[in-house]
Every structure is written in C-alpha cells, then in structure tokens.
Tab-separated table of C-alpha atoms and ligand atoms in Angstrom:
chain	number	residue	atom	x	y	z
A	1	UNK	CA	139.430	119.413	211.871
A	2	UNK	CA	137.933	118.799	208.394
A	3	UNK	CA	140.205	116.923	205.988
A	4	UNK	CA	141.344	119.037	203.037
A	5	UNK	CA	142.253	117.986	199.478
A	6	UNK	CA	144.179	120.769	197.717
A	7	UNK	CA	144.599	120.653	193.916
A	8	UNK	CA	147.000	123.187	192.351
A	9	UNK	CA	150.115	123.974	194.384
A	10	UNK	CA	151.516	126.872	192.353
A	11	UNK	CA	152.599	130.382	193.323
A	12	UNK	CA	149.354	130.853	195.299
A	13	UNK	CA	148.242	127.326	196.153
A	14	UNK	CA	151.380	126.094	197.921
A	15	UNK	CA	151.645	128.916	200.494
A	16	UNK	CA	147.870	128.785	201.082
A	17	UNK	CA	148.027	125.023	201.712
A	18	UNK	CA	151.002	125.576	204.015
A	19	UNK	CA	148.958	128.048	206.070
A	20	UNK	CA	146.200	125.444	206.493
A	21	UNK	CA	148.791	122.892	207.642
A	22	UNK	CA	150.163	125.416	210.150
A	23	UNK	CA	146.609	125.940	211.445
A	24	UNK	CA	146.278	122.182	212.048
A	25	UNK	CA	144.233	121.048	209.029
A	26	UNK	CA	145.257	117.697	207.493
A	27	UNK	CA	146.009	118.516	203.823
A	28	UNK	CA	146.438	116.058	200.955
A	29	UNK	CA	147.706	117.821	197.823
A	30	UNK	CA	147.978	117.168	194.119
A	31	UNK	CA	149.675	119.254	191.429
A	32	UNK	CA	151.650	118.687	188.226
A	33	UNK	CA	155.183	119.587	189.442
A	34	UNK	CA	156.814	116.823	191.561
A	35	UNK	CA	158.985	119.367	193.412
A	36	UNK	CA	155.876	121.176	194.681
A	37	UNK	CA	154.557	117.879	196.078
A	38	UNK	CA	157.882	117.444	197.892
A	39	UNK	CA	157.535	120.959	199.327
A	40	UNK	CA	154.016	120.126	200.539
A	41	UNK	CA	155.333	116.949	202.197
A	42	UNK	CA	158.142	118.953	203.834
A	43	UNK	CA	155.477	121.227	205.351
A	44	UNK	CA	153.611	118.222	206.803
A	45	UNK	CA	151.121	117.565	203.990
A	46	UNK	CA	150.383	114.329	202.152
A	47	UNK	CA	151.238	114.230	198.442
A	48	UNK	CA	148.798	112.485	196.089
A	49	UNK	CA	149.656	111.410	192.560
A	50	UNK	CA	146.133	111.843	191.151
A	51	UNK	CA	142.949	113.836	191.688
A	52	UNK	CA	140.942	110.750	192.817
A	53	UNK	CA	143.601	109.854	195.392
A	54	UNK	CA	143.611	113.404	196.717
A	55	UNK	CA	139.865	113.921	197.057
A	56	UNK	CA	138.458	110.490	197.974
A	57	UNK	CA	138.394	111.001	201.757
A	58	UNK	CA	138.260	114.807	201.894
A	59	UNK	CA	135.587	116.833	203.663
A	60	UNK	CA	136.634	119.935	201.704
A	61	UNK	CA	138.220	120.006	198.220
A	62	UNK	CA	139.992	123.223	197.197
A	63	UNK	CA	141.196	123.976	193.661
A	64	UNK	CA	143.709	126.745	192.863
A	65	UNK	CA	144.356	126.287	189.131
A	66	UNK	CA	145.399	128.663	186.350
A	67	UNK	CA	142.263	128.985	184.184
A	68	UNK	CA	138.872	127.606	183.095
A	69	UNK	CA	140.181	124.635	181.030
A	70	UNK	CA	142.392	123.480	183.939
A	71	UNK	CA	139.470	123.666	186.384
A	72	UNK	CA	137.192	121.795	183.957
A	73	UNK	CA	139.863	119.103	183.438
A	74	UNK	CA	140.218	118.625	187.203
A	75	UNK	CA	136.510	118.873	188.070
A	76	UNK	CA	134.824	116.790	185.364
A	77	UNK	CA	135.267	113.409	183.696
A	78	UNK	CA	136.092	109.936	184.963
A	79	UNK	CA	139.066	111.097	187.028
A	80	UNK	CA	137.533	114.410	188.146
A	81	UNK	CA	136.650	115.815	191.562
A	82	UNK	CA	132.905	115.428	191.021
A	83	UNK	CA	133.289	111.732	190.208
A	84	UNK	CA	135.449	110.950	193.233
A	85	UNK	CA	134.610	113.355	196.082
A	86	UNK	CA	132.410	112.064	198.891
A	87	UNK	CA	128.705	113.011	198.586
A	88	UNK	CA	128.177	116.017	200.854
A	89	UNK	CA	131.747	117.245	200.418
A	90	UNK	CA	132.324	120.974	199.966
A	91	UNK	CA	134.165	121.928	196.739
A	92	UNK	CA	135.709	125.408	196.939
A	93	UNK	CA	137.223	126.719	193.710
A	94	UNK	CA	139.643	129.563	194.499
A	95	UNK	CA	140.994	129.913	190.913
A	96	UNK	CA	140.030	132.957	188.853
A	97	UNK	CA	137.665	131.746	186.117
A	98	UNK	CA	134.579	133.111	184.357
A	99	UNK	CA	131.382	133.503	186.395
A	100	UNK	CA	129.685	131.154	183.881
A	101	UNK	CA	132.170	128.371	184.622
A	102	UNK	CA	131.520	128.736	188.366
A	103	UNK	CA	127.746	128.647	187.866
A	104	UNK	CA	127.993	125.484	185.689
A	105	UNK	CA	130.251	123.807	188.231
A	106	UNK	CA	127.794	124.579	191.047
A	107	UNK	CA	124.912	123.105	188.994
A	108	UNK	CA	126.837	119.933	188.139
A	109	UNK	CA	127.972	119.605	191.743
A	110	UNK	CA	124.404	119.919	193.012
A	111	UNK	CA	123.339	117.015	190.766
A	112	UNK	CA	125.995	114.853	192.408
A	113	UNK	CA	125.439	115.963	195.982
A	114	UNK	CA	128.601	118.123	196.108
A	115	UNK	CA	128.274	121.657	197.474
A	116	UNK	CA	130.259	124.262	195.504
A	117	UNK	CA	131.550	127.756	196.278
A	118	UNK	CA	133.498	130.120	193.993
A	119	UNK	CA	136.081	131.908	196.142
A	120	UNK	CA	138.701	133.745	194.069
A	121	UNK	CA	141.248	135.832	195.935
A	122	UNK	CA	143.193	139.060	195.694
A	123	UNK	CA	146.402	140.015	197.461
A	124	UNK	CA	149.020	138.246	195.363
A	125	UNK	CA	151.772	135.903	196.419
A	126	UNK	CA	152.566	138.072	199.465
A	127	UNK	CA	148.941	137.855	200.614
A	128	UNK	CA	148.988	134.082	200.118
A	129	UNK	CA	152.177	133.701	202.175
A	130	UNK	CA	151.043	136.089	204.932
A	131	UNK	CA	147.459	134.749	205.072
A	132	UNK	CA	146.108	138.224	204.347
A	133	UNK	CA	144.182	137.597	201.131
A	134	UNK	CA	140.835	139.128	200.225
A	135	UNK	CA	138.433	136.274	199.530
A	136	UNK	CA	135.376	136.984	197.347
A	137	UNK	CA	132.793	134.258	197.671
A	138	UNK	CA	129.758	133.214	195.638
A	139	UNK	CA	127.330	130.485	196.705
A	140	UNK	CA	124.910	129.454	199.429
A	141	UNK	CA	125.126	131.230	202.801
A	142	UNK	CA	125.252	127.956	204.781
A	143	UNK	CA	128.147	126.658	202.666
A	144	UNK	CA	129.950	129.977	203.134
A	145	UNK	CA	129.409	129.678	206.901
A	146	UNK	CA	130.828	126.125	206.841
A	147	UNK	CA	133.911	127.288	204.907
A	148	UNK	CA	134.455	130.429	206.979
A	149	UNK	CA	137.024	128.993	209.435
A	150	UNK	CA	139.172	127.863	206.479
A	151	UNK	CA	138.819	131.229	204.723
A	152	UNK	CA	139.845	132.988	207.942
A	153	UNK	CA	143.168	131.103	207.891
A	154	UNK	CA	143.850	132.212	204.304
A	155	UNK	CA	142.641	135.790	204.364
A	156	UNK	CA	141.763	138.816	206.442
A	157	UNK	CA	138.930	140.190	204.280
A	158	UNK	CA	136.374	137.476	203.602
A	159	UNK	CA	133.059	138.448	202.046
A	160	UNK	CA	130.146	136.510	200.564
A	161	UNK	CA	129.218	138.593	197.514
A	162	UNK	CA	126.060	136.719	196.468
A	163	UNK	CA	124.956	133.622	194.573
A	164	UNK	CA	127.181	131.256	192.562
A	165	UNK	CA	129.465	133.244	190.225
A	166	UNK	CA	129.246	136.458	192.267
A	167	UNK	CA	132.730	135.927	193.714
A	168	UNK	CA	134.132	135.681	190.185
A	169	UNK	CA	132.265	138.804	189.065
A	170	UNK	CA	133.804	140.786	191.926
A	171	UNK	CA	137.234	139.326	191.128
A	172	UNK	CA	136.819	140.435	187.477
A	173	UNK	CA	136.175	143.986	188.727
A	174	UNK	CA	139.264	143.667	190.937
A	175	UNK	CA	141.408	142.726	187.939
A	176	UNK	CA	140.106	145.679	185.922
A	177	UNK	CA	141.055	148.073	188.734
A	178	UNK	CA	144.492	146.475	189.222
A	179	UNK	CA	145.410	146.521	185.498
A	180	UNK	CA	144.382	150.140	185.031
A	181	UNK	CA	146.214	151.162	188.221
A	182	UNK	CA	149.452	149.368	187.272
A	183	UNK	CA	149.344	150.983	183.838
A	184	UNK	CA	148.830	154.452	185.392
A	185	UNK	CA	151.696	153.884	187.852
A	186	UNK	CA	153.965	152.693	185.016
A	187	UNK	CA	153.141	155.779	182.948
A	188	UNK	CA	153.916	157.991	185.956
A	189	UNK	CA	157.289	156.239	186.441
A	190	UNK	CA	158.410	156.864	182.843
A	191	UNK	CA	157.082	160.449	182.939
A	192	UNK	CA	158.942	161.165	186.202
A	193	UNK	CA	162.212	159.634	184.989
A	194	UNK	CA	162.130	161.426	181.638
A	195	UNK	CA	161.499	164.666	183.559
A	196	UNK	CA	164.655	164.105	185.622
A	197	UNK	CA	162.830	163.846	188.965
A	198	UNK	CA	164.274	161.636	191.733
A	199	UNK	CA	162.039	158.555	191.360
A	200	UNK	CA	162.229	157.052	194.900
A	201	UNK	CA	161.445	160.482	196.401
A	202	UNK	CA	158.548	160.964	194.004
A	203	UNK	CA	157.098	157.520	194.779
A	204	UNK	CA	157.428	158.220	198.528
A	205	UNK	CA	155.330	161.350	198.380
A	206	UNK	CA	152.862	159.926	195.858
A	207	UNK	CA	152.387	156.910	198.113
A	208	UNK	CA	151.316	159.150	200.999
A	209	UNK	CA	148.695	161.105	199.050
A	210	UNK	CA	145.512	160.321	197.145
A	211	UNK	CA	147.583	158.624	194.413
A	212	UNK	CA	148.811	156.068	196.940
A	213	UNK	CA	147.477	152.532	196.488
A	214	UNK	CA	148.205	148.918	197.407
A	215	UNK	CA	149.408	148.514	193.806
A	216	UNK	CA	151.916	151.370	194.089
A	217	UNK	CA	153.113	150.111	197.479
A	218	UNK	CA	153.487	146.464	196.472
A	219	UNK	CA	154.968	147.072	192.995
A	220	UNK	CA	157.238	149.990	193.947
A	221	UNK	CA	160.429	147.878	194.237
A	222	UNK	CA	159.719	146.140	190.913
A	223	UNK	CA	159.418	149.544	189.244
A	224	UNK	CA	162.574	150.919	190.893
A	225	UNK	CA	164.697	147.811	190.213
A	226	UNK	CA	163.141	146.952	186.847
A	227	UNK	CA	162.785	143.461	188.255
A	228	UNK	CA	159.621	141.487	187.486
A	229	UNK	CA	159.714	138.035	189.080
A	230	UNK	CA	156.194	136.544	189.170
A	231	UNK	CA	154.146	137.336	191.286
A	232	UNK	CA	151.139	137.532	189.089
A	233	UNK	CA	152.050	136.631	185.538
A	234	UNK	CA	150.986	138.815	182.615
A	235	UNK	CA	149.646	135.590	180.995
A	236	UNK	CA	147.165	135.232	183.878
A	237	UNK	CA	146.189	138.914	183.785
A	238	UNK	CA	145.552	138.533	180.044
A	239	UNK	CA	143.125	135.703	180.893
A	240	UNK	CA	141.449	137.916	183.508
A	241	UNK	CA	141.065	140.906	181.157
A	242	UNK	CA	139.302	138.520	178.767
A	243	UNK	CA	136.958	137.548	181.613
A	244	UNK	CA	136.113	141.107	182.643
A	245	UNK	CA	135.644	142.511	179.133
A	246	UNK	CA	133.367	139.590	178.150
A	247	UNK	CA	131.368	139.721	181.400
A	248	UNK	CA	130.944	143.508	181.121
A	249	UNK	CA	129.754	143.142	177.536
A	250	UNK	CA	127.189	140.542	178.582
A	251	UNK	CA	125.576	142.943	181.056
A	252	UNK	CA	125.936	146.055	178.870
A	253	UNK	CA	128.525	147.796	181.069
A	254	UNK	CA	131.013	150.065	179.250
A	255	UNK	CA	134.632	149.547	180.354
A	256	UNK	CA	136.675	151.801	178.040
A	257	UNK	CA	139.740	151.981	180.303
A	258	UNK	CA	139.446	148.264	180.990
A	259	UNK	CA	139.389	147.554	177.245
A	260	UNK	CA	142.470	149.706	176.679
A	261	UNK	CA	144.270	148.022	179.571
A	262	UNK	CA	143.270	144.635	178.079
A	263	UNK	CA	144.968	145.625	174.800
A	264	UNK	CA	148.112	146.772	176.606
A	265	UNK	CA	148.282	143.522	178.598
A	266	UNK	CA	147.822	141.564	175.332
A	267	UNK	CA	150.589	143.641	173.693
A	268	UNK	CA	152.969	142.925	176.594
A	269	UNK	CA	152.289	139.235	176.100
A	270	UNK	CA	152.820	139.480	172.336
A	271	UNK	CA	156.190	141.135	173.039
A	272	UNK	CA	157.246	138.055	175.022
A	273	UNK	CA	156.570	139.392	178.539
A	274	UNK	CA	153.789	136.905	179.417
A	275	UNK	CA	155.870	135.086	182.030
A	276	UNK	CA	156.798	138.283	183.902
A	277	UNK	CA	154.919	139.880	186.806
A	278	UNK	CA	152.156	142.264	185.681
A	279	UNK	CA	154.239	145.203	186.955
A	280	UNK	CA	156.197	144.594	183.702
A	281	UNK	CA	153.502	146.669	181.977
A	282	UNK	CA	156.198	149.293	182.652
A	283	UNK	CA	158.226	147.699	179.829
A	284	UNK	CA	155.381	148.467	177.420
A	285	UNK	CA	155.301	152.119	178.489
A	286	UNK	CA	159.075	152.288	178.006
A	287	UNK	CA	158.722	150.908	174.467
A	288	UNK	CA	155.928	153.368	173.631
A	289	UNK	CA	158.116	156.193	174.973
A	290	UNK	CA	161.041	155.348	172.693
A	291	UNK	CA	163.102	153.653	175.381
A	292	UNK	CA	164.671	150.203	175.400
A	293	UNK	CA	163.066	148.455	178.383
A	294	UNK	CA	165.436	148.244	181.318
A	295	UNK	CA	165.680	144.959	183.201
B	1	NAD	P1	150.458	128.854	188.965
B	1	NAD	O1	150.558	128.639	187.496
B	1	NAD	O2	151.655	129.275	189.728
B	1	NAD	O3	149.907	127.494	189.665
B	1	NAD	C1	148.924	126.675	189.125
B	1	NAD	C2	149.118	125.256	189.632
B	1	NAD	O4	148.062	124.447	189.097
B	1	NAD	C3	150.448	124.615	189.165
B	1	NAD	O5	151.147	124.139	190.290
B	1	NAD	C4	149.993	123.452	188.270
B	1	NAD	O6	150.770	122.289	188.420
B	1	NAD	C5	148.591	123.180	188.794
B	1	NAD	N1	147.784	122.510	187.783
B	1	NAD	C6	147.443	122.941	186.539
B	1	NAD	N2	146.699	122.020	185.913
B	1	NAD	C7	146.555	120.988	186.788
B	1	NAD	C8	145.908	119.728	186.708
B	1	NAD	N3	145.254	119.329	185.608
B	1	NAD	N4	145.983	118.905	187.794
B	1	NAD	C9	146.653	119.284	188.910
B	1	NAD	N5	147.287	120.460	189.030
B	1	NAD	C10	147.251	121.298	187.988
B	1	NAD	O7	149.253	129.881	189.152
B	1	NAD	P2	148.984	130.857	190.411
B	1	NAD	O8	149.726	132.130	190.204
B	1	NAD	O9	149.129	130.098	191.675
B	1	NAD	O10	147.436	131.211	190.151
B	1	NAD	C11	146.387	130.284	190.424
B	1	NAD	C12	145.050	131.003	190.245
B	1	NAD	O11	144.967	132.085	191.190
B	1	NAD	C13	144.849	131.623	188.863
B	1	NAD	O12	143.510	131.480	188.465
B	1	NAD	C14	145.205	133.081	189.078
B	1	NAD	O13	144.545	133.928	188.149
B	1	NAD	C15	144.730	133.297	190.506
B	1	NAD	N6	145.430	134.355	191.265
B	1	NAD	C16	146.798	134.455	191.209
B	1	NAD	C17	147.433	135.479	191.943
B	1	NAD	C18	148.936	135.655	191.900
B	1	NAD	O14	149.422	136.694	192.366
B	1	NAD	N7	149.704	134.717	191.376
B	1	NAD	C19	146.680	136.352	192.723
B	1	NAD	C20	145.297	136.187	192.793
B	1	NAD	C21	144.676	135.180	192.059
C-alpha cells in the first residue's frame, strides 16, 4: 500500500483520511487543531506536528485545505510540501481553489520532480463520511491512473476532466449550480410557508418530480428545522463564488444567475451567517420577505 501524508483534517479531510485508514493505507496527518490529530490517531493514523514531518516519507501527499492562501502556505517555502516530499511523489490537492493556482502548483511541482493532480470534490460532509464523493480531476492521465485506487476509496464518481486546472474548473461550475439551487429551494420554502401550505408534504412531492435534486434531498431537514450546522460553510461558498465568477469572466462566459447568487452569498456573510451551512441562504430569503429568520 502506498504511504499517505494527509494535510488538512477538517470537516472533509478527517473522514476522508479515516476511510483511507479503513481501506488499509498507512496515513500520517497534519492539521492545525490538536484535537483533530488525536482523532486521526484514534482511527489508527500517525499524527505529525509539521508539514515536513508528515510528507518526508510519503508516496502520496494529499491536501484538503480551506482556500488558495492555505494551499500556497502548505505547498511552497522552506517548510512546504514541494521542499520536503520525495522526488517522484504524487501530490494530490483536493481543496477547492482557483484553476490558476492548480496550474501554477503543477508547474512548480514538475520543476522539482513532484507529480501534481487537482482533485476537488463534491458531496459534502456526508459524502466524505460515506466515501461517496464525486471527484473531479485535472492532470496527466498516468498520474490519474496511479491515484485511481485512492480516489475509489473516497468517492463513487471519479472522472478525469482534462489537463491541470480542469478539475477546479468543473468544481467551480458545480458550486454555481449548488448556490443557485439552494437559493431557489430557499425561496420556494418561504413562498410555501407564507402561502399556508404544509411544508413537509410540499417538499415530499417536489422531491419526487422534476424539481427534486440532491440539494433539496440533503438540505431538506435543515430547511424544516431551521438548523444550519456546517456542513459547507457560507464563508467557503463565498470563496467559491469568487472563483467561478472570475473564471467565467476570464473566458467570456455570462453567468447572470451565478453573479446574483454570489451577491446573496456575500450578503449572508455580511449579516454574520458565514459560519453556518450554505442552506442558511434561507435566512436571507426570510429577511428579504420581511420575516425574522427562524433558528
Ligand atoms: P475546514 O475548515 O473544516 O478544514 C480545513 C482544515 O485545514 C482545518 O482542519 C485546518 O486546521 C487545516 N489547515 C488550514 N491551514 C493549514 C495549514 N497551514 N497547515 C495545516 N493544516 C491547515 O474545511 P472543509 O470544510 O474540510 O473544506 C476543505 C476544502 O474542501 C475547502 O476548499 C472546501 O471548499 C472544500 N469542500 C468542502 C465541502 C464541505 O461540505 N465542507 C465540500 C466539498 C468541498
């Protein structure tokens, strides 16, 4: 089994690393919260107190970090992955970052004999726990083939989308679709409630028709209970809407609904909801509809 170094044991990273341990991979992990390192150790992993200690002997290095600056801090510099990973190691970044950042990382890696893949995921915390993520990969075919057994532990839909950065471009499109869909579902919830319709019954029948979606299914209980534990934080979706609107602008693609959704996500954050799950876009619709947000 290849030896894995896993950097970033947050909402997504810790359950993903646990799934690799369950599948028999030796995993050494590093992250900023000591309690997450203890949880990795409890699952059979080896905690490391620094990036160099984590990656030095690894065949495969995986990063699952919040955003571009975190990835750059972990990848580059005297204490970074590129300085300390073995030549020939495979560096798989599963964070959601800009396609440009992934392309730069691949170029820098190549100069130092490190093979790089961008492999962002969709499916949320539940997908990470269940090992049912969608994995969108950019990079060389042979590196994708080498990483495939690991991806198959983490996800059920694993696709190489093209060259370096292509995984991130597909993930940006994913985030556009998810934000617009959550906003539409939230608007439907407030409309249904204000109309006096039984909400659980309405969501049942909507879920079985063309309006049904993974978003409606997975966020249904959050909407009904007005409970928004993260999940996927609005702060992170704000970052992702910045990625998709900038990337679309670069290629001359119009994303009017995406731009509107980006503003609504930014407004939710400005109202103090950045730490809540993105289903809390419902709170914004409640405010716009003259209601005090419940929950
Ligand atoms: P998170 O904030 O829960 O976890 C991030 C982890 O990175 C933390 O444990 C933190 O300690 C660690 N970290 C940050 N800087 C570090 C550094 N310099 N050195 C070592 N560790 C460091 O975030 P998350 O929800 O797990 O998301 C991770 C990535 O996955 C993000 O890019 C996000 O957009 C993406 N994503 C998240 C979800 C989701 O539902 N949460 C779904 C799909 C994709």
